[in-house]
Amino acid sequence: MTKDKQIFLSKIPSVDELLQNPITKRWEENYPHILILDAIRSILERSRKAILRDNDLKEDSVTLSQDAILSEVETELINLSKLNLHSLINATGIIIHTNLGRSLLSDAAIKNIQDVAESYTNLEFDVGEGRRGKRHSHVEEVLCRLTGGEAATVVNNNAAAVMLILNTLALGKEVIVSRGELIEIGGSFRIPDVMERSGAMLREVGTTNKTHLKDYRDAINSDTAALLKVHTSNYRILGFAEEVSLEDLVELGREKGIPVIQDLGSGCLVDLRRYGIDGESTVQESLRLGVDIVTFSGDKLLGGPQGGIIIGKKSYLDKIRENPLARAVRIDKMTLAGLEVTLREYFDEKKAIKNIPTLRMLCQTLEEIEERARRIVEGLRETINEKRLDIQIKDGISLSGGGALPLGNLPTKVIAIIPKEIKVTEFEKGLRENNPPIIVRIKDEEILLDPRTILEKDIEIIIEAVRRIVKR
Ligand SMILES: *Cc1c(COP(=O)(O)O)cnc(C)c1O
């Protein structure tokens, strides 16, 4: 090490000196000591590294005064104090975006979660009888009334639901699944892996593109515990493909006395065909066709909080609830509070579509979307010089996400922006670094904002952010 460097290093103030500084003392009133200490250490370490790295050191290339260092410490402190999980604006048009937290909750659901969080509740207490009650009872009746199922329960998420069902009904036994349905969905949920961990043995039948009823029939033996049908969620095989209908599978199960389980993935309670959206059958249809157990997510098309909903024959549900694993994957009270209110919205389908954000976004008309696009564009044009931005409204496609309707494209109107003075990627980064961050799609060198997932309260924030980015 050169002499210079040693001199510079020796000039760095110590942690203790900085802690004694009146500025730091004032921070102690607003910030936790542990964060102040970590912020100081990290800035000092940065200065030390800068000195060691730089071979052409000048007095002004390193900040060594207490004031200069503390100014950097403050920036770091503000950063460390920010919440890690925070809200953001989803302008991607992907409604059930798993990375962005899937479904937004209805106002009523949010209110109920707050009520339940700040009070004691009858979570596991039967108030009428004055004795212990059951956690799942709060949604079981509602679920059965809505779907026509015999019994129902809820667990932490759908992956847990599938795992729990297989572990309960097929431990050490075989479960028959079509090769065309051995899927992997985002976040590494793979049917074969889940099955292995559940203790059930996978018996694959058919081929990737075609599976016949005979394939299932031939695979059934004295070790067969269930027939499993899985929603292929995020993919479809087109062309020369064939799968066994639910009716036929149910009939085979009946004939052989083997339960038929269906992992519906998204699990929709509303017939979306009535709103011009094709491609997703309902939970009610599966149960009506005689499937013994269906399972689906709470936060996909249902539009509620994260959860795994299991509905089906009472004899199976009783066994599932008694499995010790059920305790390990049980649902918490806040989720239950949000879920019950979300489910009750479905008693009146119109209200469900109006109040549950996921359904509302899905069923929005093109006119409504275009109207919102116009307002955003007008807001942008009012304050931003045309020379800085090229803005247009174009036809586009929204996605439901969450593995639902993989090909059921939703026509939309997107706002396409081409910045003229900065790069598209730089513009996108500016949006992402906004507070709150704005997440968009880039396609063909254009920034696309899809009003379908943009909330009313987001509009002004987006306009303001764009204005700030182009004016820099
Ligand atoms: C999404 C999905 C799951 C997993 O559901 P989570 O609620 O995310 O655990 C399982 N199976 C299918 C078919 C899915 O689409």
mmCIF file of N, CA and C and ligand atoms in Angstrom, residues 98 102 156-162 183 185-186 189 191 230-234 263-266 295-300 306-308 402-404, ligand 1:
data_model
loop_
_atom_site.group_PDB
_atom_site.id
_atom_site.type_symbol
_atom_site.label_atom_id
_atom_site.label_comp_id
_atom_site.label_asym_id
_atom_site.label_seq_id
_atom_site.Cartn_x
_atom_site.Cartn_y
_atom_site.Cartn_z
ATOM 1 N N THR A 98 -48.383 -13.130 -10.873
ATOM 2 C CA THR A 98 -47.882 -13.772 -9.647
ATOM 3 C C THR A 98 -46.735 -12.970 -9.025
ATOM 4 N N ARG A 102 -50.501 -11.165 -7.522
ATOM 5 C CA ARG A 102 -51.805 -11.705 -7.961
ATOM 6 C C ARG A 102 -52.969 -10.757 -7.686
ATOM 7 N N ASN A 156 -53.371 -23.196 3.081
ATOM 8 C CA ASN A 156 -52.500 -22.070 2.778
ATOM 9 C C ASN A 156 -52.438 -21.651 1.301
ATOM 10 N N ASN A 157 -52.390 -22.597 0.404
ATOM 11 C CA ASN A 157 -52.441 -22.280 -1.028
ATOM 12 C C ASN A 157 -52.788 -23.540 -1.802
ATOM 13 N N ASN A 158 -52.904 -23.422 -3.102
ATOM 14 C CA ASN A 158 -53.347 -24.571 -3.881
ATOM 15 C C ASN A 158 -52.281 -25.662 -3.951
ATOM 16 N N ALA A 159 -51.017 -25.263 -3.963
ATOM 17 C CA ALA A 159 -49.954 -26.273 -3.971
ATOM 18 C C ALA A 159 -50.078 -27.142 -2.719
ATOM 19 N N ALA A 160 -50.338 -26.512 -1.589
ATOM 20 C CA ALA A 160 -50.512 -27.247 -0.334
ATOM 21 C C ALA A 160 -51.760 -28.126 -0.396
ATOM 22 N N ALA A 161 -52.798 -27.616 -1.048
ATOM 23 C CA ALA A 161 -54.049 -28.377 -1.154
ATOM 24 C C ALA A 161 -53.808 -29.683 -1.915
ATOM 25 N N VAL A 162 -53.107 -29.575 -3.056
ATOM 26 C CA VAL A 162 -52.831 -30.763 -3.881
ATOM 27 C C VAL A 162 -52.000 -31.762 -3.078
ATOM 28 N N ILE A 183 -47.470 -30.933 -15.601
ATOM 29 C CA ILE A 183 -47.025 -29.572 -15.862
ATOM 30 C C ILE A 183 -46.096 -29.004 -14.800
ATOM 31 N N ILE A 185 -45.669 -25.139 -13.280
ATOM 32 C CA ILE A 185 -46.129 -23.754 -13.371
ATOM 33 C C ILE A 185 -45.092 -22.883 -12.692
ATOM 34 N N GLY A 186 -45.223 -21.578 -12.798
ATOM 35 C CA GLY A 186 -44.228 -20.652 -12.243
ATOM 36 C C GLY A 186 -43.921 -20.971 -10.787
ATOM 37 N N PHE A 189 -43.608 -25.185 -9.217
ATOM 38 C CA PHE A 189 -44.607 -26.170 -8.803
ATOM 39 C C PHE A 189 -44.698 -27.175 -9.943
ATOM 40 N N ILE A 191 -45.968 -30.949 -10.986
ATOM 41 C CA ILE A 191 -46.848 -32.033 -10.549
ATOM 42 C C ILE A 191 -46.068 -33.287 -10.135
ATOM 43 N N VAL A 230 -55.364 -32.479 -14.146
ATOM 44 C CA VAL A 230 -54.714 -31.195 -13.823
ATOM 45 C C VAL A 230 -54.978 -30.188 -14.934
ATOM 46 N N HIS A 231 -55.393 -29.003 -14.529
ATOM 47 C CA HIS A 231 -55.565 -27.897 -15.478
ATOM 48 C C HIS A 231 -54.180 -27.567 -16.022
ATOM 49 N N THR A 232 -54.024 -27.544 -17.344
ATOM 50 C CA THR A 232 -52.673 -27.330 -17.883
ATOM 51 C C THR A 232 -52.254 -25.861 -17.830
ATOM 52 N N SER A 233 -53.079 -25.057 -17.214
ATOM 53 C CA SER A 233 -52.725 -23.681 -16.866
ATOM 54 C C SER A 233 -52.038 -22.892 -17.961
ATOM 55 N N ASN A 234 -50.700 -22.800 -17.851
ATOM 56 C CA ASN A 234 -50.019 -21.843 -18.717
ATOM 57 C C ASN A 234 -49.620 -22.381 -20.078
ATOM 58 N N ASP A 263 -57.296 -30.778 -10.164
ATOM 59 C CA ASP A 263 -56.615 -29.533 -9.797
ATOM 60 C C ASP A 263 -56.992 -28.508 -10.860
ATOM 61 N N LEU A 264 -57.895 -27.609 -10.471
ATOM 62 C CA LEU A 264 -58.416 -26.636 -11.431
ATOM 63 C C LEU A 264 -57.501 -25.436 -11.632
ATOM 64 N N GLY A 265 -56.485 -25.314 -10.806
ATOM 65 C CA GLY A 265 -55.593 -24.156 -10.931
ATOM 66 C C GLY A 265 -56.269 -22.887 -10.473
ATOM 67 N N SER A 266 -56.816 -22.158 -11.443
ATOM 68 C CA SER A 266 -57.405 -20.864 -11.121
ATOM 69 C C SER A 266 -58.748 -20.976 -10.398
ATOM 70 N N THR A 295 -59.762 -28.747 -6.435
ATOM 71 C CA THR A 295 -58.937 -27.814 -5.670
ATOM 72 C C THR A 295 -58.552 -26.649 -6.571
ATOM 73 N N PHE A 296 -58.429 -25.468 -5.987
ATOM 74 C CA PHE A 296 -58.026 -24.286 -6.757
ATOM 75 C C PHE A 296 -57.494 -23.191 -5.824
ATOM 76 N N SER A 297 -56.887 -22.178 -6.440
ATOM 77 C CA SER A 297 -56.273 -21.090 -5.671
ATOM 78 C C SER A 297 -57.305 -20.069 -5.217
ATOM 79 N N GLY A 298 -57.005 -19.385 -4.125
ATOM 80 C CA GLY A 298 -57.880 -18.312 -3.660
ATOM 81 C C GLY A 298 -57.591 -16.991 -4.344
ATOM 82 N N ASP A 299 -56.344 -16.834 -4.821
ATOM 83 C CA ASP A 299 -55.937 -15.511 -5.320
ATOM 84 C C ASP A 299 -55.754 -15.443 -6.836
ATOM 85 N N LYS A 300 -56.285 -16.430 -7.529
ATOM 86 C CA LYS A 300 -56.232 -16.330 -8.996
ATOM 87 C C LYS A 300 -57.579 -15.782 -9.475
ATOM 88 N N GLN A 306 -54.461 -15.210 -0.914
ATOM 89 C CA GLN A 306 -53.811 -16.503 -1.159
ATOM 90 C C GLN A 306 -54.505 -17.588 -0.360
ATOM 91 N N GLY A 307 -54.761 -18.711 -0.993
ATOM 92 C CA GLY A 307 -55.391 -19.819 -0.289
ATOM 93 C C GLY A 307 -55.525 -21.000 -1.222
ATOM 94 N N GLY A 308 -55.766 -22.155 -0.654
ATOM 95 C CA GLY A 308 -56.012 -23.352 -1.453
ATOM 96 C C GLY A 308 -57.361 -23.896 -1.037
ATOM 97 N N GLY A 402 -51.992 -15.994 -14.022
ATOM 98 C CA GLY A 402 -52.427 -16.997 -13.049
ATOM 99 C C GLY A 402 -52.760 -18.334 -13.682
ATOM 100 N N GLY A 403 -52.254 -18.548 -14.891
ATOM 101 C CA GLY A 403 -52.491 -19.829 -15.540
ATOM 102 C C GLY A 403 -53.886 -19.997 -16.095
ATOM 103 N N ALA A 404 -54.714 -18.966 -15.974
ATOM 104 C CA ALA A 404 -56.070 -19.080 -16.515
ATOM 105 C C ALA A 404 -56.080 -18.568 -17.949
HETATM 106 C C1 LIG B 1 -51.468 -21.951 -9.796
HETATM 107 C C2 LIG B 1 -51.620 -23.427 -9.822
HETATM 108 C C3 LIG B 1 -51.225 -24.196 -8.704
HETATM 109 C C4 LIG B 1 -50.593 -23.595 -7.492
HETATM 110 O O1 LIG B 1 -51.471 -22.767 -6.819
HETATM 111 P P1 LIG B 1 -50.929 -21.798 -5.651
HETATM 112 O O2 LIG B 1 -52.173 -21.220 -5.077
HETATM 113 O O3 LIG B 1 -50.050 -20.814 -6.313
HETATM 114 O O4 LIG B 1 -50.201 -22.657 -4.677
HETATM 115 C C5 LIG B 1 -51.405 -25.564 -8.780
HETATM 116 N N1 LIG B 1 -51.941 -26.144 -9.867
HETATM 117 C C6 LIG B 1 -52.316 -25.431 -10.962
HETATM 118 C C7 LIG B 1 -52.895 -26.151 -12.141
HETATM 119 C C8 LIG B 1 -52.168 -24.043 -10.967
HETATM 120 O O5 LIG B 1 -52.526 -23.332 -12.057
#
